[in-house]
Amino acid sequence: GAGVSQTPSNKVTEKGKYVELRCDPISGHTALYWYRQSLGQGPEFLIYFQGTGAADDSGLPNDRFFAVRPEGSVSTLKIQRTERGDSAVYLCASSLEGEGYGYTFGSGTRLTVV
Amino acid sequence: RKEVEQDPGPFNVPEGATVAFNCTYSNSASQSFFWYRQDCRKEPKLLMSVYSSGNEDGRFTAQLNRASQYISLLIRDSKLSDSATYLCVVTRSYNTDKLIFGTGTRLQVFP
């Protein structure tokens, strides 16, 4: 597609539930990144994929968070047993081969845990 | 201490003013440097890269001081449309991996 697409744009879930957030990167972009942005803060790195594999998952806050990219394009961020502190905007970005200059961000998924 | 530090502001300036934002980073191994712009409830977008020699793009000038681990952004002749949050960003390698963001500096330009 022309840009990075994220769905849903908004998600409200109850504490303890499981959620999946989807990212469809720009066609041909091999690198995909997930970030989380809380109110009043800059985006915080979660995980980076190069192709199908997670090249760096050091930003995932705990084992409730998991992400996959099985075919090297679409990625899904999965959060188990959601907590109110997980409420944030989850941003996805893609680029060509991890090129720092060529990032394109999606418009994000706003997750609210009630 | 955060790896990238910025004054959160807000900076409230009149149209036509010149405003400067500063940013410091703590990791001396940082390799690439950027300023991103983020409008309210929108995604971040690259404003400009930052080089040691300094670089200019119209009304915007960015500067990097590696010795002091300091990055600046100067906006001349501010426009109402410049109102946004400006994010200072570093990476740890040239062909990386992850962007490391500051908290952002909010700019509000008033008529």
Coordinates of N, CA and C in Angstrom, one line a residue:
Chain A
G1 N 0.8 -1.2 0.0 CA 0.0 0.0 0.0 C 0.9 1.2 0.0
A2 N 0.2 2.4 -0.1 CA 0.9 3.6 -0.1 C 1.6 4.0 1.2
G3 N 1.0 3.6 2.3 CA 1.5 4.0 3.6 C 1.5 2.8 4.5
V4 N 1.8 3.1 5.8 CA 1.7 2.0 6.8 C 0.3 2.1 7.4
S5 N -0.3 0.9 7.3 CA -1.7 0.9 7.8 C -1.8 0.1 9.1
Q6 N -2.5 0.7 10.1 CA -2.7 0.1 11.4 C -4.2 -0.1 11.7
T7 N -4.5 -1.3 12.2 CA -5.9 -1.5 12.6 C -5.9 -2.3 13.9
P8 N -7.0 -2.0 14.7 CA -7.9 -0.9 14.5 C -7.3 0.4 14.9
S9 N -8.0 1.5 14.6 CA -7.5 2.8 15.0 C -7.7 3.1 16.5
N10 N -8.8 2.5 17.0 CA -9.1 2.6 18.4 C -9.5 1.3 18.9
K11 N -9.1 1.0 20.1 CA -9.5 -0.3 20.8 C -9.7 0.0 22.2
V12 N -10.9 -0.3 22.7 CA -11.2 -0.3 24.1 C -11.4 -1.7 24.6
T13 N -10.7 -2.1 25.7 CA -10.8 -3.4 26.2 C -10.9 -3.4 27.7
E14 N -11.4 -4.5 28.2 CA -11.5 -4.6 29.7 C -10.2 -5.2 30.2
K15 N -9.8 -4.8 31.4 CA -8.6 -5.3 32.1 C -8.7 -6.8 32.1
G16 N -7.6 -7.4 31.8 CA -7.5 -8.9 31.8 C -7.7 -9.5 30.5
K17 N -8.3 -8.8 29.5 CA -8.5 -9.3 28.2 C -7.3 -9.4 27.3
Y18 N -7.4 -10.1 26.2 CA -6.3 -10.3 25.2 C -6.7 -9.4 24.0
V19 N -5.6 -8.7 23.5 CA -5.9 -7.9 22.3 C -4.8 -8.1 21.3
E20 N -5.2 -7.9 20.0 CA -4.2 -8.0 18.9 C -4.3 -6.7 18.1
L21 N -3.1 -6.2 17.8 CA -3.0 -4.9 17.0 C -2.3 -5.3 15.7
R22 N -2.8 -4.8 14.6 CA -2.2 -5.2 13.3 C -1.5 -4.1 12.6
C23 N -0.4 -4.4 11.9 CA 0.3 -3.4 11.2 C 0.6 -4.0 9.8
D24 N 0.2 -3.2 8.8 CA 0.5 -3.6 7.4 C 1.5 -2.6 6.8
P25 N 2.8 -3.0 6.6 CA 3.8 -2.0 6.3 C 3.8 -1.6 4.8
I26 N 4.6 -0.7 4.4 CA 4.7 -0.3 3.0 C 5.3 -1.5 2.3
S27 N 4.7 -1.8 1.1 CA 5.1 -2.9 0.3 C 6.6 -2.8 0.0
G28 N 7.3 -3.9 0.3 CA 8.8 -4.0 0.0 C 9.6 -3.6 1.1
H29 N 9.1 -3.0 2.2 CA 9.9 -2.6 3.3 C 10.1 -3.8 4.2
T30 N 11.4 -4.1 4.4 CA 11.8 -5.4 5.1 C 11.8 -5.1 6.6
A31 N 12.1 -3.9 7.0 CA 12.2 -3.6 8.4 C 10.9 -3.1 9.0
L32 N 10.4 -3.6 10.1 CA 9.2 -3.2 10.8 C 9.4 -3.0 12.3
Y33 N 8.9 -1.9 12.8 CA 9.1 -1.6 14.2 C 7.8 -1.3 14.9
W34 N 7.7 -1.7 16.2 CA 6.6 -1.3 17.0 C 7.1 -0.3 18.1
Y35 N 6.3 0.7 18.4 CA 6.6 1.6 19.4 C 5.3 1.8 20.2
R36 N 5.5 2.3 21.4 CA 4.4 2.7 22.3 C 4.6 4.1 22.8
Q37 N 3.5 4.9 22.7 CA 3.6 6.3 23.1 C 2.5 6.6 24.2
S38 N 3.0 6.9 25.4 CA 2.0 7.3 26.4 C 1.9 8.8 26.4
L39 N 0.8 9.3 27.0 CA 0.5 10.7 27.0 C 1.7 11.5 27.5
G40 N 2.1 12.5 26.7 CA 3.1 13.4 27.2 C 4.5 12.9 27.0
Q41 N 4.7 11.7 26.4 CA 6.0 11.1 26.3 C 6.3 10.9 24.8
G42 N 7.6 10.7 24.5 CA 7.9 10.3 23.1 C 7.7 8.9 22.9
P43 N 7.7 8.4 21.7 CA 7.5 7.0 21.4 C 8.6 6.2 22.0
E44 N 8.3 5.0 22.5 CA 9.2 4.1 23.2 C 9.3 2.8 22.4
F45 N 10.5 2.4 22.1 CA 10.7 1.3 21.2 C 10.3 0.0 21.9
L46 N 9.6 -0.9 21.2 CA 9.2 -2.2 21.7 C 9.9 -3.3 21.0
I47 N 9.8 -3.4 19.6 CA 10.4 -4.5 18.9 C 10.7 -4.2 17.5
Y48 N 11.7 -4.8 16.9 CA 12.1 -4.6 15.5 C 12.2 -5.9 14.8
F49 N 11.6 -6.0 13.6 CA 11.7 -7.1 12.8 C 12.5 -6.8 11.5
Q50 N 13.4 -7.7 11.1 CA 14.0 -7.6 9.9 C 13.5 -8.9 9.1
G51 N 12.7 -8.7 8.1 CA 12.0 -9.9 7.5 C 11.1 -10.5 8.5
T52 N 11.2 -11.8 8.6 CA 10.2 -12.5 9.5 C 10.7 -12.6 11.0
G53 N 12.0 -12.4 11.2 CA 12.6 -12.6 12.5 C 12.6 -11.3 13.3
A54 N 12.5 -11.4 14.6 CA 12.6 -10.3 15.5 C 14.1 -10.1 15.8
A55 N 14.7 -9.0 15.2 CA 16.1 -8.7 15.4 C 16.4 -8.1 16.7
D56 N 15.4 -7.4 17.3 CA 15.6 -6.8 18.6 C 14.3 -6.7 19.3
D57 N 14.1 -7.4 20.4 CA 12.8 -7.4 21.2 C 13.1 -6.8 22.6
S58 N 14.2 -6.1 22.7 CA 14.6 -5.6 24.0 C 13.6 -4.6 24.7
G59 N 12.7 -4.0 23.9 CA 11.8 -3.1 24.4 C 10.5 -3.6 24.9
L60 N 10.3 -4.9 24.7 CA 9.0 -5.5 25.2 C 9.0 -5.4 26.7
P61 N 8.0 -4.8 27.3 CA 8.1 -4.6 28.8 C 8.0 -5.9 29.6
N62 N 7.3 -6.9 29.2 CA 7.2 -8.1 29.9 C 6.7 -9.2 29.0
D63 N 6.5 -10.4 29.6 CA 6.1 -11.5 28.7 C 4.6 -11.5 28.4
R64 N 3.9 -10.5 28.8 CA 2.5 -10.4 28.3 C 2.5 -9.9 26.9
F65 N 3.6 -9.3 26.4 CA 3.7 -8.7 25.1 C 4.4 -9.6 24.2
F66 N 3.8 -9.8 23.0 CA 4.5 -10.7 22.0 C 4.1 -10.1 20.6
A67 N 5.0 -10.3 19.6 CA 4.7 -9.8 18.3 C 5.2 -10.9 17.3
V68 N 4.5 -10.9 16.1 CA 4.9 -11.9 15.1 C 4.8 -11.2 13.7
R69 N 5.6 -11.8 12.8 CA 5.6 -11.3 11.4 C 5.8 -12.5 10.5
P70 N 4.9 -13.4 10.4 CA 5.1 -14.7 9.9 C 5.6 -14.8 8.4
E71 N 5.1 -13.8 7.6 CA 5.5 -13.9 6.2 C 6.3 -12.7 5.8
G72 N 6.8 -12.0 6.8 CA 7.7 -10.9 6.4 C 7.0 -9.6 6.0
S73 N 5.7 -9.6 6.1 CA 5.0 -8.3 5.7 C 4.2 -7.9 6.9
V74 N 2.9 -8.3 7.0 CA 2.0 -7.9 8.1 C 2.6 -8.4 9.4
S75 N 2.4 -7.5 10.5 CA 2.8 -7.9 11.8 C 1.7 -7.7 12.8
T76 N 1.6 -8.6 13.8 CA 0.6 -8.4 14.8 C 1.3 -8.3 16.2
L77 N 0.9 -7.3 16.9 CA 1.3 -7.2 18.3 C 0.3 -7.7 19.2
K78 N 0.6 -8.6 20.1 CA -0.4 -9.3 20.9 C -0.1 -9.0 22.4
I79 N -1.1 -8.6 23.1 CA -1.0 -8.3 24.5 C -2.0 -9.2 25.3
Q80 N -1.4 -10.0 26.2 CA -2.2 -10.8 27.0 C -2.5 -10.2 28.4
R81 N -3.6 -10.5 29.0 CA -4.0 -10.1 30.3 C -3.7 -8.6 30.5
T82 N -4.4 -7.8 29.6 CA -4.1 -6.4 29.6 C -4.3 -5.7 31.0
E83 N -3.5 -4.7 31.2 CA -3.6 -3.9 32.4 C -3.8 -2.5 32.0
R84 N -4.3 -1.7 33.0 CA -4.7 -0.3 32.7 C -3.4 0.5 32.3
G85 N -2.3 0.1 32.8 CA -1.0 0.7 32.4 C -0.6 0.5 30.9
D86 N -1.3 -0.5 30.3 CA -1.0 -0.7 28.9 C -1.6 0.3 27.9
S87 N -2.5 1.1 28.5 CA -3.2 2.1 27.7 C -2.2 3.1 27.1
A88 N -2.2 3.2 25.8 CA -1.3 4.1 25.1 C -1.6 4.0 23.6
V89 N -0.9 4.8 22.8 CA -0.9 4.7 21.4 C 0.2 3.8 20.9
Y90 N -0.2 2.7 20.2 CA 0.8 1.8 19.7 C 1.1 2.1 18.2
L91 N 2.3 2.5 17.9 CA 2.7 3.0 16.6 C 3.6 1.9 15.9
C92 N 3.3 1.7 14.6 CA 4.1 0.8 13.8 C 4.8 1.7 12.8
A93 N 6.0 1.3 12.4 CA 6.8 2.0 11.4 C 7.5 0.9 10.5
S94 N 7.7 1.3 9.3 CA 8.5 0.4 8.4 C 9.6 1.2 7.6
S95 N 10.6 0.5 7.2 CA 11.6 1.1 6.4 C 12.3 0.1 5.6
L96 N 13.2 0.5 4.6 CA 13.9 -0.4 3.8 C 15.2 -0.8 4.6
E97 N 15.2 -2.1 4.9 CA 16.4 -2.7 5.5 C 17.0 -2.0 6.7
G98 N 16.1 -1.6 7.6 CA 16.6 -0.9 8.8 C 17.3 0.4 8.6
E99 N 16.9 1.1 7.5 CA 17.6 2.3 7.2 C 17.0 3.4 8.0
G100 N 17.7 4.0 8.9 CA 17.2 5.0 9.9 C 16.5 6.2 9.2
Y101 N 17.0 6.5 8.1 CA 16.4 7.7 7.4 C 15.1 7.5 6.8
G102 N 14.7 6.3 6.5 CA 13.5 6.1 5.7 C 12.3 5.6 6.4
Y103 N 12.2 5.9 7.7 CA 11.1 5.5 8.5 C 9.8 6.1 8.0
T104 N 8.7 5.3 7.9 CA 7.4 5.8 7.8 C 6.5 5.2 8.9
F105 N 5.9 6.1 9.6 CA 5.0 5.6 10.7 C 3.6 5.5 10.2
G106 N 2.9 4.5 10.8 CA 1.4 4.5 10.7 C 0.8 5.4 11.6
S107 N -0.5 5.6 11.5 CA -1.3 6.5 12.4 C -1.6 6.0 13.8
G108 N -1.2 4.8 14.0 CA -1.3 4.2 15.4 C -2.6 3.6 15.7
T109 N -2.6 2.8 16.8 CA -3.8 2.2 17.4 C -3.8 2.8 18.8
R110 N -4.9 3.5 19.2 CA -5.1 4.0 20.5 C -5.8 2.9 21.4
L111 N -5.0 2.3 22.3 CA -5.6 1.3 23.2 C -5.9 1.9 24.5
T112 N -7.2 1.6 24.9 CA -7.6 2.0 26.2 C -8.1 0.8 27.0
V113 N -7.5 0.5 28.1 CA -7.8 -0.6 29.0 C -8.6 0.0 30.2
V114 N -9.9 -0.5 30.3 CA -10.7 0.0 31.4 C -11.0 -1.0 32.5
Chain B
R1 N 17.9 8.4 34.4 CA 18.1 9.5 33.4 C 17.7 9.0 32.0
K2 N 16.9 9.8 31.3 CA 16.5 9.3 29.9 C 17.7 9.5 29.0
E3 N 17.8 8.6 28.0 CA 18.9 8.7 27.0 C 18.9 9.9 26.2
V4 N 17.7 10.5 25.9 CA 17.5 11.7 25.1 C 16.7 12.6 26.0
E5 N 17.2 13.8 26.3 CA 16.5 14.7 27.1 C 16.1 16.0 26.4
Q6 N 14.9 16.5 26.6 CA 14.4 17.7 26.0 C 13.6 18.5 27.0
D7 N 13.5 19.8 26.9 CA 12.6 20.6 27.7 C 11.2 20.4 27.1
P8 N 10.3 19.9 27.9 CA 8.9 19.7 27.3 C 8.1 20.9 26.9
G9 N 8.6 22.1 27.4 CA 7.9 23.3 27.1 C 6.6 23.4 27.9
P10 N 5.5 24.0 27.4 CA 5.4 24.6 26.0 C 6.1 25.9 25.8
F11 N 6.6 26.1 24.6 CA 7.1 27.3 24.2 C 6.0 28.1 23.4
N12 N 5.6 29.2 24.0 CA 4.5 30.0 23.3 C 5.2 31.2 22.7
V13 N 5.1 31.3 21.4 CA 5.8 32.4 20.7 C 4.8 33.1 19.7
P14 N 5.0 34.4 19.4 CA 4.2 35.0 18.4 C 4.6 34.7 17.0
E15 N 3.7 34.8 16.1 CA 4.1 34.6 14.7 C 5.3 35.5 14.3
G16 N 6.2 35.0 13.5 CA 7.4 35.8 13.1 C 8.6 35.7 14.0
A17 N 8.4 35.1 15.2 CA 9.5 35.0 16.2 C 10.4 33.9 15.7
T18 N 11.6 34.0 16.3 CA 12.6 32.9 16.2 C 12.7 32.1 17.5
V19 N 12.6 30.8 17.4 CA 12.6 30.0 18.6 C 13.6 28.8 18.4
A20 N 14.3 28.5 19.5 CA 15.3 27.4 19.5 C 15.0 26.4 20.5
F21 N 15.2 25.1 20.1 CA 15.0 24.0 21.0 C 16.3 23.3 21.1
N22 N 16.6 22.8 22.3 CA 17.8 22.0 22.5 C 17.5 20.6 23.0
C23 N 18.5 19.8 22.9 CA 18.3 18.4 23.2 C 19.7 17.8 23.6
T24 N 19.8 17.0 24.6 CA 21.0 16.3 24.9 C 20.8 14.8 24.9
Y25 N 21.9 14.1 24.6 CA 21.8 12.7 24.5 C 23.0 12.1 25.4
S26 N 22.7 11.0 26.0 CA 23.7 10.5 27.0 C 24.7 9.4 26.4
N27 N 24.3 8.8 25.3 CA 25.1 7.7 24.8 C 26.1 8.2 23.7
S28 N 27.3 8.3 24.1 CA 28.3 8.8 23.2 C 28.5 8.0 21.9
A29 N 28.0 6.8 21.9 CA 28.1 5.9 20.7 C 26.9 6.2 19.7
S30 N 26.0 7.1 20.0 CA 24.9 7.5 19.1 C 25.5 7.9 17.7
Q31 N 24.8 7.5 16.7 CA 25.4 7.7 15.3 C 24.6 8.6 14.4
S32 N 23.3 8.5 14.5 CA 22.5 9.4 13.6 C 21.5 10.2 14.5
F33 N 21.1 11.3 13.9 CA 20.4 12.3 14.7 C 19.3 12.9 13.8
F34 N 18.1 13.1 14.4 CA 17.0 13.6 13.6 C 16.1 14.5 14.5
W35 N 15.4 15.4 13.8 CA 14.2 16.0 14.5 C 13.0 15.5 13.7
Y36 N 12.0 15.1 14.6 CA 10.7 14.7 14.0 C 9.7 15.7 14.5
R37 N 8.6 15.9 13.8 CA 7.5 16.7 14.1 C 6.3 15.8 14.4
Q38 N 5.6 16.1 15.4 CA 4.3 15.4 15.7 C 3.2 16.3 16.0
D39 N 2.2 16.3 15.2 CA 1.0 17.1 15.4 C 0.1 16.3 16.4
C40 N -0.8 17.1 17.0 CA -1.7 16.5 18.0 C -2.5 15.3 17.5
R41 N -2.3 14.1 18.2 CA -3.0 12.9 17.8 C -2.7 12.4 16.4
K42 N -1.5 12.7 16.0 CA -1.0 12.2 14.7 C 0.3 11.4 14.9
E43 N 0.8 10.8 13.9 CA 2.1 10.1 14.0 C 3.2 11.0 13.8
P44 N 4.4 10.6 14.3 CA 5.6 11.5 14.1 C 6.0 11.4 12.6
K45 N 6.5 12.6 12.1 CA 7.0 12.6 10.8 C 8.4 13.3 10.8
L46 N 9.3 12.8 9.9 CA 10.7 13.3 9.9 C 10.6 14.7 9.4
L47 N 11.3 15.6 10.2 CA 11.4 17.0 9.9 C 12.7 17.2 9.1
M48 N 13.8 16.8 9.8 CA 15.1 16.8 9.1 C 16.1 16.0 9.9
S49 N 17.2 15.6 9.2 CA 18.3 14.9 9.8 C 19.3 16.0 10.3
V50 N 20.2 15.6 11.2 CA 21.1 16.6 11.8 C 22.5 16.1 11.6
Y51 N 23.3 17.0 11.1 CA 24.7 16.7 10.8 C 25.6 17.6 11.6
S52 N 26.9 17.2 11.8 CA 27.8 18.0 12.6 C 28.1 19.3 11.9
S53 N 28.0 19.3 10.6 CA 28.3 20.5 9.8 C 27.2 21.5 9.9
G54 N 26.0 21.0 10.4 CA 24.8 21.9 10.5 C 24.1 21.8 9.1
N55 N 22.8 21.8 9.2 CA 22.0 21.8 8.0 C 20.8 22.7 8.1
E56 N 20.4 23.2 6.9 CA 19.3 24.1 6.9 C 18.3 23.7 5.9
D57 N 17.0 23.9 6.2 CA 15.9 23.6 5.3 C 14.9 24.7 5.4
G58 N 15.0 25.7 4.5 CA 14.1 26.8 4.6 C 14.3 27.6 5.9
R59 N 13.3 27.6 6.7 CA 13.3 28.4 8.0 C 13.9 27.6 9.1
F60 N 14.2 26.3 8.9 CA 14.7 25.4 9.9 C 16.2 25.2 9.8
T61 N 16.9 25.3 10.9 CA 18.3 25.0 11.0 C 18.6 24.0 12.1
A62 N 19.3 22.9 11.8 CA 19.6 22.0 12.8 C 21.1 21.9 13.0
Q63 N 21.6 21.6 14.2 CA 23.0 21.6 14.5 C 23.3 20.5 15.5
L64 N 24.4 19.9 15.3 CA 24.9 18.8 16.2 C 26.2 19.1 16.8
N65 N 26.4 19.0 18.0 CA 27.7 19.1 18.7 C 28.0 17.8 19.4
R66 N 28.9 17.0 18.7 CA 29.2 15.7 19.2 C 29.9 15.7 20.5
A67 N 30.8 16.7 20.6 CA 31.7 16.8 21.9 C 30.8 17.0 23.1
S68 N 29.8 17.9 22.9 CA 28.9 18.2 24.1 C 27.6 17.3 24.1
Q69 N 27.5 16.5 23.1 CA 26.3 15.6 23.0 C 25.0 16.4 23.0
Y70 N 25.0 17.3 22.1 CA 23.9 18.3 22.1 C 23.4 18.6 20.7
I71 N 22.1 18.7 20.6 CA 21.5 18.9 19.3 C 20.5 20.1 19.4
S72 N 20.5 20.9 18.4 CA 19.6 22.0 18.4 C 18.7 22.1 17.2
L73 N 17.6 22.8 17.3 CA 16.8 23.1 16.2 C 16.3 24.6 16.3
L74 N 16.6 25.4 15.2 CA 16.2 26.8 15.2 C 15.1 27.0 14.2
I75 N 14.0 27.6 14.6 CA 13.0 27.9 13.6 C 12.9 29.5 13.5
R76 N 13.1 29.9 12.3 CA 13.0 31.4 12.1 C 11.6 31.7 11.5
D77 N 11.2 33.0 11.8 CA 9.9 33.5 11.2 C 8.8 32.5 11.4
S78 N 8.5 32.2 12.7 CA 7.5 31.1 13.0 C 6.2 31.4 12.4
K79 N 5.5 30.3 11.9 CA 4.2 30.4 11.4 C 3.2 29.7 12.3
L80 N 1.9 30.0 12.2 CA 0.9 29.3 13.0 C 1.0 27.8 12.8
S81 N 1.3 27.4 11.6 CA 1.3 26.0 11.2 C 2.6 25.3 11.8
D82 N 3.5 26.0 12.4 CA 4.6 25.3 13.0 C 4.2 24.8 14.4
S83 N 3.0 25.1 14.9 CA 2.6 24.6 16.2 C 2.5 23.1 16.2
A84 N 3.3 22.5 17.0 CA 3.4 21.0 17.1 C 4.3 20.6 18.2
T85 N 4.6 19.3 18.3 CA 5.6 18.8 19.2 C 6.8 18.4 18.4
Y86 N 8.0 18.9 18.8 CA 9.2 18.5 18.1 C 10.0 17.5 18.9
L87 N 10.2 16.4 18.3 CA 10.9 15.3 19.0 C 12.3 15.1 18.5
C88 N 13.2 15.1 19.5 CA 14.6 14.9 19.2 C 14.9 13.4 19.2
V89 N 15.6 12.9 18.2 CA 15.7 11.4 18.0 C 17.1 11.0 17.7
V90 N 17.6 10.0 18.3 CA 19.0 9.5 18.0 C 18.9 8.0 17.6
T91 N 19.9 7.5 16.9 CA 20.0 6.0 16.7 C 21.4 5.6 17.1
R92 N 21.6 4.4 17.4 CA 22.9 3.9 17.9 C 23.7 3.3 16.8
S93 N 23.2 3.2 15.6 CA 24.0 2.8 14.4 C 23.5 3.4 13.2
Y94 N 24.3 3.4 12.1 CA 23.9 4.1 10.9 C 22.8 3.4 10.2
N95 N 22.8 2.1 10.2 CA 21.8 1.4 9.5 C 20.9 0.6 10.4
T96 N 20.3 1.3 11.3 CA 19.7 0.7 12.4 C 18.3 0.3 12.1
D97 N 18.0 -0.4 12.9 CA 17.3 -0.7 14.2 C 16.4 0.4 14.7
K98 N 16.6 0.8 15.9 CA 15.6 1.6 16.6 C 15.9 3.1 16.7
L99 N 14.8 3.8 16.7 CA 14.9 5.3 17.0 C 14.7 5.4 18.5
I100 N 15.5 6.3 19.1 CA 15.3 6.6 20.5 C 14.9 8.1 20.6
F101 N 13.7 8.2 21.1 CA 13.0 9.5 21.1 C 13.2 10.2 22.5
G102 N 13.3 11.6 22.4 CA 13.1 12.4 23.6 C 11.6 12.5 23.9
T103 N 11.2 13.2 24.9 CA 9.8 13.4 25.3 C 9.1 14.4 24.4
G104 N 9.9 15.2 23.7 CA 9.3 16.2 22.8 C 9.2 17.5 23.4
T105 N 9.3 18.6 22.6 CA 9.1 20.0 23.1 C 7.9 20.5 22.3
R106 N 6.9 21.0 23.1 CA 5.7 21.5 22.5 C 5.9 23.0 22.1
L107 N 5.5 23.3 20.9 CA 5.6 24.7 20.4 C 4.2 25.2 20.1
Q108 N 3.8 26.3 20.6 CA 2.5 26.9 20.2 C 2.8 28.3 19.7
V109 N 2.5 28.5 18.4 CA 2.7 29.9 17.8 C 1.3 30.6 17.8
F110 N 1.3 31.8 18.3 CA 0.0 32.5 18.4 C 0.1 33.7 17.5
P111 N -1.1 34.2 17.0 CA -1.2 35.3 16.1 C -0.7 36.6 16.7

